[in-house]
GROMACS .gro file of C-alpha atoms in nm:
model
  296
    1MET     CA    1   2.080   3.243   0.950
    2LYS     CA    2   1.761   3.202   1.153
    3LYS     CA    3   1.553   3.230   0.836
    4LEU     CA    4   1.770   2.962   0.667
    5PHE     CA    5   1.722   2.730   0.965
    6LEU     CA    6   1.350   2.775   0.965
    7PHE     CA    7   1.338   2.711   0.595
    8MET     CA    8   1.548   2.392   0.622
    9LEU     CA    9   1.328   2.279   0.918
   10ALA     CA   10   1.000   2.338   0.713
   11ALA     CA   11   1.147   2.150   0.418
   12ALA     CA   12   1.247   1.849   0.637
   13LEU     CA   13   0.897   1.829   0.791
   14ALA     CA   14   0.746   1.838   0.441
   15LEU     CA   15   0.961   1.551   0.310
   16PRO     CA   16   0.734   1.265   0.428
   17ALA     CA   17   0.418   1.416   0.267
   18MET     CA   18   0.625   1.493  -0.047
   19ALA     CA   19   0.773   1.152  -0.067
   20GLN     CA   20   0.439   0.976  -0.072
   21GLU     CA   21   0.282   0.930  -0.411
   22VAL     CA   22   0.069   0.703  -0.631
   23GLU     CA   23   0.173   0.571  -0.968
   24ILE     CA   24  -0.090   0.459  -1.229
   25VAL     CA   25   0.068   0.145  -1.368
   26SER     CA   26  -0.206   0.054  -1.611
   27LYS     CA   27  -0.557   0.142  -1.720
   28GLN     CA   28  -0.762  -0.051  -1.970
   29ARG     CA   29  -1.121  -0.063  -2.094
   30LEU     CA   30  -1.308  -0.372  -1.995
   31LEU     CA   31  -1.566  -0.566  -2.208
   32GLU     CA   32  -1.520  -0.320  -2.496
   33GLY     CA   33  -1.728  -0.428  -2.789
   34VAL     CA   34  -1.876  -0.722  -2.594
   35GLU     CA   35  -2.118  -0.554  -2.359
   36GLY     CA   36  -2.330  -0.240  -2.368
   37PRO     CA   37  -2.331   0.022  -2.093
   38ALA     CA   38  -2.230  -0.127  -1.748
   39TYR     CA   39  -2.279   0.017  -1.406
   40PHE     CA   40  -2.219  -0.045  -1.042
   41PRO     CA   41  -1.926  -0.292  -1.074
   42VAL     CA   42  -1.839  -0.512  -0.773
   43LEU     CA   43  -1.516  -0.712  -0.764
   44ASN     CA   44  -1.478  -1.020  -0.544
   45PRO     CA   45  -1.194  -1.005  -0.289
   46THR     CA   46  -0.936  -1.190  -0.516
   47GLY     CA   47  -1.026  -0.975  -0.815
   48ASN     CA   48  -1.097  -1.258  -1.054
   49ARG     CA   49  -1.471  -1.206  -1.082
   50LEU     CA   50  -1.685  -0.898  -1.146
   51LEU     CA   51  -2.042  -0.821  -1.101
   52PHE     CA   52  -2.212  -0.538  -1.297
   53SER     CA   53  -2.557  -0.402  -1.386
   54THR     CA   54  -2.670  -0.346  -1.740
   55GLU     CA   55  -2.862  -0.041  -1.856
   56ASP     CA   56  -3.192  -0.210  -1.797
   57GLY     CA   57  -3.107  -0.332  -1.445
   58ALA     CA   58  -3.005  -0.699  -1.528
   59LEU     CA   59  -2.724  -0.848  -1.326
   60LYS     CA   60  -2.417  -1.005  -1.502
   61LEU     CA   61  -2.105  -1.186  -1.377
   62HIS     CA   62  -1.776  -1.169  -1.570
   63ASP     CA   63  -1.506  -1.423  -1.505
   64PHE     CA   64  -1.151  -1.286  -1.582
   65ALA     CA   65  -1.005  -1.632  -1.592
   66ASP     CA   66  -1.203  -1.763  -1.894
   67GLY     CA   67  -1.346  -1.439  -2.021
   68VAL     CA   68  -1.696  -1.557  -1.996
   69THR     CA   69  -1.979  -1.327  -1.894
   70THR     CA   70  -2.290  -1.493  -1.741
   71VAL     CA   71  -2.642  -1.347  -1.691
   72VAL     CA   72  -2.721  -1.390  -1.319
   73THR     CA   73  -3.084  -1.249  -1.359
   74ARG     CA   74  -3.267  -1.036  -1.611
   75ASP     CA   75  -3.497  -0.914  -1.335
   76TYR     CA   76  -3.430  -0.557  -1.217
   77VAL     CA   77  -3.146  -0.523  -0.959
   78ALA     CA   78  -3.088  -0.172  -0.819
   79GLY     CA   79  -2.731  -0.044  -0.793
   80ASN     CA   80  -2.547  -0.174  -0.487
   81ASP     CA   81  -2.800  -0.450  -0.432
   82ALA     CA   82  -2.563  -0.735  -0.521
   83CYS     CA   83  -2.253  -0.871  -0.348
   84PHE     CA   84  -2.013  -1.156  -0.335
   85GLY     CA   85  -2.031  -1.382  -0.034
   86GLY     CA   86  -1.738  -1.563   0.115
   87ASP     CA   87  -1.886  -1.895  -0.003
   88ASN     CA   88  -1.848  -1.871  -0.379
   89LYS     CA   89  -2.205  -1.732  -0.410
   90VAL     CA   90  -2.359  -1.405  -0.513
   91TYR     CA   91  -2.625  -1.248  -0.310
   92PHE     CA   92  -2.860  -0.996  -0.464
   93VAL     CA   93  -3.207  -0.834  -0.444
   94THR     CA   94  -3.454  -0.809  -0.726
   95GLN     CA   95  -3.755  -0.570  -0.724
   96GLN     CA   96  -4.082  -0.538  -0.903
   97MET     CA   97  -4.397  -0.337  -0.869
   98GLY     CA   98  -4.704  -0.513  -0.719
   99GLU     CA   99  -5.062  -0.463  -0.810
  100ASP     CA  100  -5.093  -0.217  -0.525
  101HIS     CA  101  -4.819  -0.004  -0.702
  102LEU     CA  102  -4.577  -0.071  -0.422
  103ILE     CA  103  -4.218  -0.192  -0.484
  104TYR     CA  104  -4.160  -0.552  -0.357
  105ARG     CA  105  -3.805  -0.690  -0.314
  106THR     CA  106  -3.691  -1.051  -0.311
  107GLY     CA  107  -3.356  -1.184  -0.176
  108GLN     CA  108  -3.186  -1.435  -0.409
  109CYS     CA  109  -2.863  -1.634  -0.420
  110PHE     CA  110  -2.659  -1.732  -0.733
  111ASP     CA  111  -2.416  -2.028  -0.697
  112VAL     CA  112  -2.114  -1.943  -0.928
  113SER     CA  113  -2.011  -2.307  -0.955
  114THR     CA  114  -2.352  -2.448  -1.062
  115ARG     CA  115  -2.500  -2.132  -1.221
  116GLN     CA  116  -2.814  -2.198  -1.023
  117VAL     CA  117  -3.028  -1.922  -0.874
  118ALA     CA  118  -3.229  -1.982  -0.545
  119VAL     CA  119  -3.489  -1.747  -0.391
  120VAL     CA  120  -3.392  -1.711  -0.021
  121THR     CA  121  -3.649  -1.456   0.111
  122SER     CA  122  -4.003  -1.403   0.030
  123SER     CA  123  -4.112  -1.088  -0.161
  124GLN     CA  124  -4.158  -0.810   0.077
  125HIS     CA  125  -4.213  -0.434   0.081
  126GLY     CA  126  -3.934  -0.224   0.232
  127ALA     CA  127  -3.563  -0.210   0.211
  128VAL     CA  128  -3.370  -0.532   0.167
  129HIS     CA  129  -2.992  -0.529   0.196
  130ALA     CA  130  -2.758  -0.783   0.039
  131VAL     CA  131  -2.468  -0.826   0.307
  132PRO     CA  132  -2.132  -0.989   0.215
  133ALA     CA  133  -1.973  -1.196   0.495
  134THR     CA  134  -1.631  -1.359   0.541
  135ARG     CA  135  -1.796  -1.712   0.537
  136GLY     CA  136  -2.098  -1.661   0.340
  137GLY     CA  137  -2.374  -1.391   0.286
  138ALA     CA  138  -2.685  -1.256   0.427
  139LEU     CA  139  -2.997  -1.057   0.355
  140ARG     CA  140  -3.129  -0.792   0.603
  141ALA     CA  141  -3.487  -0.669   0.585
  142PRO     CA  142  -3.756  -0.540   0.822
  143GLN     CA  143  -3.975  -0.845   0.768
  144GLN     CA  144  -3.746  -1.142   0.690
  145ASN     CA  145  -3.368  -1.191   0.742
  146TYR     CA  146  -3.158  -1.460   0.584
  147ASP     CA  147  -2.819  -1.600   0.668
  148SER     CA  148  -2.643  -1.856   0.445
  149SER     CA  149  -2.528  -2.064   0.750
  150THR     CA  150  -2.531  -2.047   1.121
  151ASN     CA  151  -2.186  -1.892   1.116
  152ILE     CA  152  -2.144  -1.642   0.831
  153GLY     CA  153  -1.827  -1.500   0.985
  154GLU     CA  154  -1.767  -1.128   1.004
  155ALA     CA  155  -2.015  -0.882   0.829
  156VAL     CA  156  -2.110  -0.518   0.831
  157TRP     CA  157  -2.398  -0.323   0.690
  158THR     CA  158  -2.595  -0.002   0.756
  159GLU     CA  159  -2.951   0.067   0.845
  160GLU     CA  160  -3.064   0.435   0.877
  161SER     CA  161  -2.800   0.599   1.104
  162ARG     CA  162  -2.663   0.282   1.245
  163VAL     CA  163  -2.371   0.047   1.151
  164HIS     CA  164  -2.424  -0.314   1.229
  165VAL     CA  165  -2.113  -0.529   1.283
  166ILE     CA  166  -2.109  -0.909   1.337
  167VAL     CA  167  -1.798  -1.032   1.519
  168ASP     CA  168  -1.763  -1.387   1.655
  169GLY     CA  169  -2.117  -1.444   1.588
  170LYS     CA  170  -2.246  -1.145   1.790
  171GLU     CA  171  -2.402  -0.834   1.642
  172ARG     CA  172  -2.289  -0.491   1.755
  173VAL     CA  173  -2.471  -0.168   1.660
  174PHE     CA  174  -2.298   0.181   1.647
  175SER     CA  175  -2.396   0.540   1.571
  176PRO     CA  176  -2.061   0.717   1.601
  177VAL     CA  177  -2.160   1.034   1.417
  178ASP     CA  178  -2.483   1.222   1.381
  179SER     CA  179  -2.634   1.213   1.036
  180TRP     CA  180  -2.990   1.301   0.967
  181ALA     CA  181  -2.995   1.136   0.627
  182GLY     CA  182  -2.827   0.809   0.750
  183TYR     CA  183  -2.536   0.591   0.666
  184LEU     CA  184  -2.443   0.402   0.350
  185TRP     CA  185  -2.173   0.185   0.190
  186ALA     CA  186  -2.033   0.003   0.498
  187SER     CA  187  -1.740  -0.239   0.438
  188LEU     CA  188  -1.491  -0.436   0.644
  189SER     CA  189  -1.116  -0.380   0.598
  190PRO     CA  190  -0.934  -0.686   0.451
  191ASP     CA  191  -0.781  -0.775   0.785
  192GLY     CA  192  -1.131  -0.752   0.957
  193LYS     CA  193  -1.009  -0.488   1.202
  194ARG     CA  194  -1.182  -0.171   1.078
  195VAL     CA  195  -1.508  -0.058   0.921
  196ALA     CA  196  -1.551   0.227   0.664
  197PHE     CA  197  -1.889   0.380   0.585
  198PHE     CA  198  -2.038   0.702   0.454
  199ALA     CA  199  -2.237   0.932   0.686
  200ALA     CA  200  -2.458   1.176   0.483
  201GLY     CA  201  -2.340   1.533   0.553
  202LYS     CA  202  -2.012   1.412   0.707
  203GLY     CA  203  -1.840   1.195   0.469
  204ILE     CA  204  -1.633   0.874   0.505
  205VAL     CA  205  -1.587   0.754   0.856
  206ILE     CA  206  -1.350   0.484   0.984
  207ILE     CA  207  -1.428   0.311   1.314
  208ASP     CA  208  -1.287  -0.006   1.489
  209LEU     CA  209  -1.493  -0.306   1.586
  210ARG     CA  210  -1.591  -0.136   1.920
  211GLY     CA  211  -1.743   0.152   1.734
  212GLN     CA  212  -1.462   0.399   1.824
  213MET     CA  213  -1.410   0.665   1.556
  214LEU     CA  214  -1.055   0.637   1.418
  215ALA     CA  215  -1.058   0.887   1.126
  216MET     CA  216  -1.278   1.098   0.898
  217LEU     CA  217  -1.154   1.107   0.538
  218GLY     CA  218  -1.361   1.376   0.381
  219ASN     CA  219  -1.702   1.423   0.214
  220TYR     CA  220  -1.667   1.152  -0.058
  221GLU     CA  221  -1.879   0.872  -0.152
  222MET     CA  222  -1.885   0.495  -0.214
  223PRO     CA  223  -1.562   0.406  -0.019
  224CYS     CA  224  -1.398   0.069  -0.087
  225TRP     CA  225  -1.095  -0.084   0.076
  226TYR     CA  226  -0.796  -0.103  -0.164
  227ASN     CA  227  -0.594  -0.275   0.111
  228ASN     CA  228  -0.565  -0.245   0.494
  229ASP     CA  229  -0.409   0.110   0.476
  230TYR     CA  230  -0.587   0.279   0.175
  231LEU     CA  231  -0.937   0.324   0.030
  232VAL     CA  232  -1.061   0.427  -0.306
  233ALA     CA  233  -1.361   0.668  -0.308
  234GLN     CA  234  -1.576   0.873  -0.552
  235ASN     CA  235  -1.562   1.253  -0.546
  236ALA     CA  236  -1.873   1.362  -0.742
  237LYS     CA  237  -2.019   1.713  -0.782
  238ASP     CA  238  -2.359   1.818  -0.912
  239ASP     CA  239  -2.574   2.123  -0.982
  240GLY     CA  240  -2.883   1.988  -0.813
  241HIS     CA  241  -3.006   1.828  -1.138
  242GLN     CA  242  -2.706   1.627  -1.284
  243PHE     CA  243  -2.344   1.544  -1.217
  244THR     CA  244  -2.105   1.815  -1.328
  245SER     CA  245  -1.788   1.620  -1.242
  246SER     CA  246  -1.682   1.296  -1.084
  247GLN     CA  247  -1.337   1.145  -0.996
  248LEU     CA  248  -1.165   0.876  -0.803
  249LEU     CA  249  -0.953   0.947  -0.512
  250LEU     CA  250  -0.707   0.724  -0.313
  251LEU     CA  251  -0.735   0.791   0.053
  252LYS     CA  252  -0.511   0.683   0.347
  253ALA     CA  253  -0.718   0.512   0.609
  254ASP     CA  254  -0.579   0.730   0.892
  255GLY     CA  255  -0.694   1.051   0.707
  256THR     CA  256  -0.339   1.190   0.658
  257TRP     CA  257  -0.303   1.173   0.276
  258GLN     CA  258  -0.506   1.158  -0.046
  259ALA     CA  259  -0.430   1.161  -0.407
  260GLU     CA  260  -0.622   1.184  -0.749
  261LEU     CA  261  -0.663   0.862  -0.941
  262THR     CA  262  -0.865   1.030  -1.213
  263LYS     CA  263  -0.933   1.395  -1.309
  264PRO     CA  264  -1.274   1.541  -1.222
  265VAL     CA  265  -1.367   1.559  -1.599
  266SER     CA  266  -1.318   1.184  -1.625
  267MET     CA  267  -1.675   1.128  -1.487
  268ALA     CA  268  -1.539   0.816  -1.307
  269MET     CA  269  -1.762   0.670  -1.046
  270HIS     CA  270  -1.870   0.354  -0.862
  271PRO     CA  271  -1.517   0.225  -0.761
  272THR     CA  272  -1.457  -0.131  -0.648
  273CYS     CA  273  -1.141  -0.315  -0.543
  274GLY     CA  274  -1.008  -0.659  -0.512
  275GLY     CA  275  -0.687  -0.851  -0.574
  276GLY     CA  276  -0.488  -0.526  -0.629
  277LYS     CA  277  -0.730  -0.409  -0.907
  278ILE     CA  278  -0.947  -0.104  -0.911
  279VAL     CA  279  -1.249  -0.123  -1.136
  280TYR     CA  280  -1.495   0.162  -1.202
  281SER     CA  281  -1.746   0.288  -1.451
  282THR     CA  282  -1.804   0.626  -1.614
  283ILE     CA  283  -2.125   0.814  -1.624
  284ASP     CA  284  -2.202   0.669  -1.971
  285GLY     CA  285  -2.141   0.310  -1.863
  286LEU     CA  286  -1.784   0.239  -1.968
  287LEU     CA  287  -1.592   0.003  -1.746
  288TYR     CA  288  -1.221   0.052  -1.678
  289GLU     CA  289  -0.971  -0.149  -1.468
  290MET     CA  290  -0.677   0.031  -1.312
  291LYS     CA  291  -0.363  -0.098  -1.133
  292ILE     CA  292  -0.151   0.131  -0.913
  293ASN     CA  293   0.181   0.137  -0.712
  294ILE     CA  294   0.186   0.341  -0.389
  295HIS     CA  295   0.526   0.476  -0.299
  296GLU     CA  296   0.573   0.564   0.056
   0.00000   0.00000   0.00000
């Protein structure tokens, strides 16, 4: 009788975890037969526009409403060096080698409405970060910064082992976990209350706007907010020379649950979310769009 009671208790405790699941509603190939290999996709928050990099590093913009793909720049843009601002513009960083054989980076802005590109920072040696903000965009660099307006709203970015957060026009800087190799891929939750970022050697970290650590989600890469409660991330493995597997995972923001969205053999990577969509690329440059339902 005691064993039966213990079994029933264990089963009851397991029910919440068992009841939660994710359903893949649809998955389709994007731009098939229209574009060549595409990498580092970036959706805008409403999911109606998509940035991506070509095989030679050019930056393109696809509009889902009219199906038109526009070349933003044919100059080289490294992966993750482009973002949508909250002002209907795209902020990106081009790079070229100078006569001294050093890499120089230039901050630029593309107006989606007019299709015009403007150079907003001078060419400079060193890291330049394109930063999305709720009311505009910014570029952060050691020599010259740029803000699209005096009030760009809320924004987050990383530099070395620091997370920078702008709230109510004031910048806050946090280092909540030790990471000798630094932080990457910071993003603000849709409700603007939490920040996710990747700490090398530690994995995905969730903090609040005061820098207090809320959760650690595992040693996965490239986290992006699906909604206020869930994130999508890349789980890639390598042998020291090349990737051996890569998949997408759905992670609950409090660290209590996760599920596979793709299998490791799918070689899926570079996830981005917006408007209820998940877009990702494969290692050979195929773009896919996925839609899901989360049952709780």
